[in-house]
Amino acid sequence: MKQIRSLIIIVIIACVAGISCTKNERMIYSELEKIYFSQYNSTMDSLNYSLIASPEVDTVKLSVKLLGNKLTESKKFKLSVIGSLTDAVEGTHYKTLEEFYEFPVGQFIYELPIIVYKTDESLNEKTVTLAVKLEDTGDLKTAYEDRIKVRIILSNMFSPPVGDGYYGNMTQFIKLFGEYSRVKHQKIIELAGHDFQADPLNQYGNNPFYKENFHLYFDYSYYVPFARILYQYFKENEVLDENGNIIGLWDVP
C-alpha cells in the first residue's frame, strides 16, 4: 500500500513538473517573438540615402528582423517618427507612415518600405533627416533597446566617396575612374543606373559600416566594365568638369 502511495505521489509530481515545463516553454517562445533592425545599432544608426538616381518618388527599405521562430500567422508592429531627431517634413520629404505594418508568415526578415520624395529643391543644397523607431504592440515587441532606431538622411546632392586607406571608397574610385569630379560621378550614375550606395552585388551583408566606407572595394569587379566604357567616352569626347577643366584619361583596370 505504501508503495502504491509513493508511486501516485511520483506520478503527480511528474505531471505538475510537465505542466510547468510546458508553460515555461510557451512563455519563452512568446518572449522570443520580438523584432529589431538587423543593420543598425546605437553606434551605427544612420542610413545616408542619395536621391540623385531616384525617380521623384522612391522607396527606402529597412530590414526588420524577427527574433525567435518564424511566425505561423502575420503580426502587426508599429513604426513611429522621432520628432526630436527629425527635420524632414511629412508629405514633402516622406509619405505618412502606416498606422501599422505586418510582419509576414514564414520569414525572418521583413523589408519595411518607407516612401520618400525628391521634389523639394532644397534637397539639392542640404540634407534632411527622418528618424524612426520600432514600437511595441500587442502582437510584437521590440528585442534590443539599441537596435530599434534609424536615422534616414536624405539628399539630392552628390556625395563623393570617402576613405583614402587601401580599402577606402575614394581609393577604389580613383583606381576605377581616375580623379574624382561631380561631372564624372553623374556619368557613372547614368551608366550604372544607380549611385554607389545601391550595393549591386550585396557583398557586405548587413553591416552599415562596410556599406558606408568600403563598398567600392567589395563591388570593384562590378564597376570595372563601367570604368572601361567611361574611359572610352572621355577619350572620344572633350568634357569639362564642374571647374571648367578638361577631364583627362587615367589608367583604367
Short mmCIF file of C-alpha atoms in Angstrom, two decimals:
data_model
loop_
_atom_site.label_atom_id
_atom_site.label_comp_id
_atom_site.label_asym_id
_atom_site.label_seq_id
_atom_site.Cartn_x
_atom_site.Cartn_y
_atom_site.Cartn_z
CA MET A 1 0.00 0.00 0.00
CA LYS A 2 2.84 2.32 0.93
CA GLN A 3 4.50 1.59 -2.43
CA ILE A 4 1.31 2.43 -4.32
CA ARG A 5 1.00 5.74 -2.43
CA SER A 6 4.61 6.60 -3.25
CA LEU A 7 4.05 5.78 -6.90
CA ILE A 8 0.98 8.04 -7.03
CA ILE A 9 2.94 10.91 -5.46
CA ILE A 10 5.75 10.47 -8.01
CA VAL A 11 3.24 10.49 -10.88
CA ILE A 12 1.57 13.65 -9.54
CA ILE A 13 4.94 15.41 -9.17
CA ALA A 14 5.94 14.40 -12.71
CA CYS A 15 2.64 15.68 -14.10
CA VAL A 16 2.95 19.01 -12.30
CA ALA A 17 6.54 19.36 -13.47
CA GLY A 18 5.47 18.55 -17.04
CA ILE A 19 2.73 21.14 -16.97
CA SER A 20 5.15 23.70 -15.51
CA CYS A 21 7.74 22.97 -18.20
CA THR A 22 5.15 23.30 -20.94
CA LYS A 23 4.07 26.67 -19.57
CA ASN A 24 7.65 27.88 -19.36
CA GLU A 25 8.38 26.73 -22.90
CA ARG A 26 5.33 28.63 -24.10
CA MET A 27 6.45 31.73 -22.23
CA ILE A 28 9.95 31.54 -23.71
CA TYR A 29 8.56 31.09 -27.21
CA SER A 30 6.26 34.05 -26.70
CA GLU A 31 9.09 36.20 -25.40
CA LEU A 32 11.19 35.35 -28.46
CA GLU A 33 8.63 36.82 -30.86
CA LYS A 34 10.41 40.17 -30.95
CA ILE A 35 11.76 42.43 -33.69
CA TYR A 36 14.71 44.74 -34.24
CA PHE A 37 16.68 46.47 -37.01
CA SER A 38 19.29 43.99 -38.20
CA GLN A 39 21.54 46.56 -39.89
CA TYR A 40 21.68 49.32 -37.30
CA ASN A 41 22.56 49.87 -33.66
CA SER A 42 23.31 52.74 -31.29
CA THR A 43 26.79 53.34 -32.76
CA MET A 44 25.77 52.85 -36.42
CA ASP A 45 22.27 54.27 -36.57
CA SER A 46 22.16 56.20 -39.84
CA LEU A 47 21.42 55.48 -43.50
CA ASN A 48 22.69 58.07 -45.98
CA TYR A 49 20.29 57.84 -48.90
CA SER A 50 21.16 59.74 -52.08
CA LEU A 51 18.21 60.59 -54.34
CA ILE A 52 20.44 61.53 -57.28
CA ALA A 53 19.48 58.50 -59.36
CA SER A 54 15.97 58.16 -57.94
CA PRO A 55 12.63 58.96 -59.57
CA GLU A 56 10.51 61.66 -57.91
CA VAL A 57 9.02 59.00 -55.63
CA ASP A 58 11.35 56.34 -54.23
CA THR A 59 11.28 53.62 -51.55
CA VAL A 60 13.79 53.23 -48.75
CA LYS A 61 13.75 49.74 -47.25
CA LEU A 62 14.75 48.94 -43.69
CA SER A 63 15.44 45.32 -42.73
CA VAL A 64 13.39 44.35 -39.68
CA LYS A 65 14.49 41.02 -38.22
CA LEU A 66 12.46 38.57 -36.15
CA LEU A 67 13.98 37.05 -33.03
CA GLY A 68 12.72 33.52 -32.47
CA ASN A 69 10.89 31.09 -34.74
CA LYS A 70 9.12 32.09 -37.94
CA LEU A 71 5.55 33.27 -37.44
CA THR A 72 2.64 30.98 -38.25
CA GLU A 73 0.36 33.99 -38.66
CA SER A 74 1.22 37.57 -39.62
CA LYS A 75 1.56 40.02 -36.73
CA LYS A 76 1.35 43.78 -36.54
CA PHE A 77 4.08 46.13 -35.42
CA LYS A 78 4.40 49.89 -35.31
CA LEU A 79 6.94 52.40 -36.61
CA SER A 80 6.91 55.96 -35.28
CA VAL A 81 8.73 59.19 -36.15
CA ILE A 82 11.19 60.51 -33.55
CA GLY A 83 10.26 64.18 -33.66
CA SER A 84 13.29 65.46 -31.75
CA LEU A 85 15.68 63.95 -34.33
CA THR A 86 13.62 64.65 -37.48
CA ASP A 87 13.65 67.74 -39.69
CA ALA A 88 12.24 66.04 -42.79
CA VAL A 89 8.69 67.25 -43.46
CA GLU A 90 5.84 64.77 -43.68
CA GLY A 91 4.18 64.95 -47.11
CA THR A 92 7.14 66.89 -48.56
CA HIS A 93 10.07 64.56 -47.97
CA TYR A 94 8.30 61.34 -46.98
CA LYS A 95 4.87 59.76 -47.09
CA THR A 96 2.96 59.47 -43.83
CA LEU A 97 3.90 56.23 -42.12
CA GLU A 98 1.33 53.46 -41.96
CA GLU A 99 -0.60 53.09 -38.71
CA PHE A 100 0.70 49.51 -38.51
CA TYR A 101 2.98 47.26 -40.54
CA GLU A 102 2.65 43.48 -40.72
CA PHE A 103 5.49 41.02 -40.24
CA PRO A 104 4.74 38.18 -42.70
CA VAL A 105 4.43 34.46 -42.10
CA GLY A 106 7.44 32.19 -42.69
CA GLN A 107 10.16 34.85 -42.81
CA PHE A 108 12.92 36.05 -40.51
CA ILE A 109 13.41 39.41 -42.27
CA TYR A 110 10.82 41.90 -43.48
CA GLU A 111 11.89 44.72 -45.78
CA LEU A 112 9.92 47.62 -44.35
CA PRO A 113 9.15 50.20 -47.09
CA ILE A 114 9.30 53.96 -46.45
CA ILE A 115 8.19 56.17 -49.33
CA VAL A 116 10.38 59.25 -49.87
CA TYR A 117 10.17 62.21 -52.27
CA LYS A 118 12.92 64.17 -54.07
CA THR A 119 10.73 67.03 -55.39
CA ASP A 120 11.80 69.55 -52.74
CA GLU A 121 14.50 71.67 -54.41
CA SER A 122 16.16 72.42 -51.08
CA LEU A 123 17.46 68.83 -51.15
CA ASN A 124 19.86 70.00 -53.86
CA GLU A 125 21.65 72.07 -51.21
CA LYS A 126 21.09 70.34 -47.89
CA THR A 127 20.23 67.04 -46.22
CA VAL A 128 17.13 66.29 -44.14
CA THR A 129 16.72 63.56 -41.56
CA LEU A 130 13.81 61.24 -40.92
CA ALA A 131 14.37 59.38 -37.63
CA VAL A 132 12.13 56.38 -36.95
CA LYS A 133 11.66 53.94 -34.10
CA LEU A 134 10.13 50.47 -33.75
CA GLU A 135 7.36 50.39 -31.14
CA ASP A 136 5.86 47.57 -29.08
CA THR A 137 2.36 46.39 -29.95
CA GLY A 138 0.10 43.69 -28.57
CA ASP A 139 1.34 41.40 -31.36
CA LEU A 140 5.09 42.03 -31.41
CA LYS A 141 7.52 43.66 -29.03
CA THR A 142 10.98 45.07 -29.68
CA ALA A 143 14.04 42.94 -28.90
CA TYR A 144 17.02 45.20 -28.26
CA GLU A 145 16.90 48.78 -26.99
CA ASP A 146 19.96 49.74 -29.06
CA ARG A 147 18.56 48.27 -32.31
CA ILE A 148 15.17 49.94 -32.67
CA LYS A 149 16.09 53.38 -34.08
CA VAL A 150 17.33 54.51 -37.52
CA ARG A 151 18.09 57.96 -38.93
CA ILE A 152 17.44 58.16 -42.69
CA ILE A 153 19.45 61.06 -44.12
CA LEU A 154 18.06 62.21 -47.47
CA SER A 155 19.67 64.47 -50.06
CA ASN A 156 19.68 65.12 -53.78
CA MET A 157 23.35 66.06 -53.79
CA PHE A 158 26.43 64.22 -54.96
CA SER A 159 28.21 62.52 -52.09
CA PRO A 160 31.83 61.89 -53.09
CA PRO A 161 33.27 58.55 -51.94
CA VAL A 162 35.27 58.90 -48.74
CA GLY A 163 38.18 56.93 -47.34
CA ASP A 164 41.78 57.14 -48.53
CA GLY A 165 43.06 53.92 -46.93
CA TYR A 166 43.76 50.81 -49.00
CA TYR A 167 40.14 49.63 -48.81
CA GLY A 168 38.60 53.11 -48.75
CA ASN A 169 35.96 54.16 -51.23
CA MET A 170 37.89 57.10 -52.69
CA THR A 171 40.97 54.90 -53.15
CA GLN A 172 38.88 52.41 -55.12
CA PHE A 173 37.15 55.19 -57.08
CA ILE A 174 40.50 56.55 -58.26
CA LYS A 175 41.64 53.07 -59.29
CA LEU A 176 38.46 52.61 -61.32
CA PHE A 177 37.65 56.08 -62.64
CA GLY A 178 40.63 58.34 -62.06
CA GLU A 179 40.43 61.71 -60.31
CA TYR A 180 37.01 62.48 -58.83
CA SER A 181 34.66 65.10 -60.27
CA ARG A 182 30.90 65.62 -59.99
CA VAL A 183 30.58 65.51 -63.78
CA LYS A 184 32.29 62.12 -63.85
CA HIS A 185 30.15 60.95 -60.93
CA GLN A 186 26.99 61.91 -62.85
CA LYS A 187 28.15 59.92 -65.88
CA ILE A 188 28.78 56.86 -63.71
CA ILE A 189 25.24 57.09 -62.34
CA GLU A 190 23.86 57.36 -65.89
CA LEU A 191 25.82 54.27 -66.93
CA ALA A 192 25.05 52.11 -63.89
CA GLY A 193 21.51 53.38 -63.31
CA HIS A 194 22.21 54.00 -59.61
CA ASP A 195 24.58 55.72 -57.24
CA PHE A 196 27.34 53.86 -55.40
CA GLN A 197 25.21 53.20 -52.30
CA ALA A 198 22.97 50.76 -54.18
CA ASP A 199 25.07 47.69 -53.21
CA PRO A 200 24.58 45.85 -56.54
CA LEU A 201 26.48 42.70 -55.52
CA ASN A 202 25.37 42.64 -51.87
CA GLN A 203 28.92 41.77 -50.87
CA TYR A 204 28.95 43.23 -47.39
CA GLY A 205 25.72 41.89 -45.94
CA ASN A 206 24.04 43.76 -43.12
CA ASN A 207 26.92 45.86 -41.81
CA PRO A 208 26.28 49.58 -42.46
CA PHE A 209 29.89 50.44 -41.53
CA TYR A 210 31.17 48.47 -44.53
CA LYS A 211 28.43 49.91 -46.73
CA GLU A 212 29.45 53.42 -45.78
CA ASN A 213 33.23 53.05 -46.02
CA PHE A 214 34.29 50.06 -48.14
CA HIS A 215 31.51 49.25 -50.62
CA LEU A 216 33.58 50.11 -53.72
CA TYR A 217 36.25 47.64 -52.63
CA PHE A 218 33.68 44.84 -52.43
CA ASP A 219 31.93 45.90 -55.65
CA TYR A 220 35.15 46.62 -57.59
CA SER A 221 34.63 43.92 -60.23
CA TYR A 222 31.07 45.11 -60.83
CA TYR A 223 32.28 48.61 -61.75
CA VAL A 224 35.24 47.63 -63.96
CA PRO A 225 33.11 47.40 -67.18
CA PHE A 226 31.62 50.84 -66.43
CA ALA A 227 35.12 52.24 -65.88
CA ARG A 228 36.20 50.99 -69.33
CA ILE A 229 33.12 52.43 -71.02
CA LEU A 230 33.64 55.75 -69.27
CA TYR A 231 37.31 55.82 -70.24
CA GLN A 232 36.39 55.34 -73.89
CA TYR A 233 33.76 58.09 -73.66
CA PHE A 234 36.22 60.66 -72.30
CA LYS A 235 38.83 59.52 -74.82
CA GLU A 236 36.46 60.31 -77.67
CA ASN A 237 34.82 63.41 -76.17
CA GLU A 238 36.28 66.57 -74.66
CA VAL A 239 34.27 67.12 -71.49
CA LEU A 240 34.74 69.84 -68.88
CA ASP A 241 34.35 69.18 -65.17
CA GLU A 242 32.47 71.48 -62.78
CA ASN A 243 35.57 73.71 -62.51
CA GLY A 244 35.93 74.14 -66.28
CA ASN A 245 38.87 71.74 -66.61
CA ILE A 246 39.07 69.05 -69.29
CA ILE A 247 38.51 65.59 -67.81
CA GLY A 248 41.66 63.64 -68.62
CA LEU A 249 42.34 59.95 -69.05
CA TRP A 250 43.61 57.53 -66.39
CA ASP A 251 44.98 54.00 -66.06
CA VAL A 252 41.78 52.03 -66.43
CA PRO A 253 41.74 48.50 -64.95
#
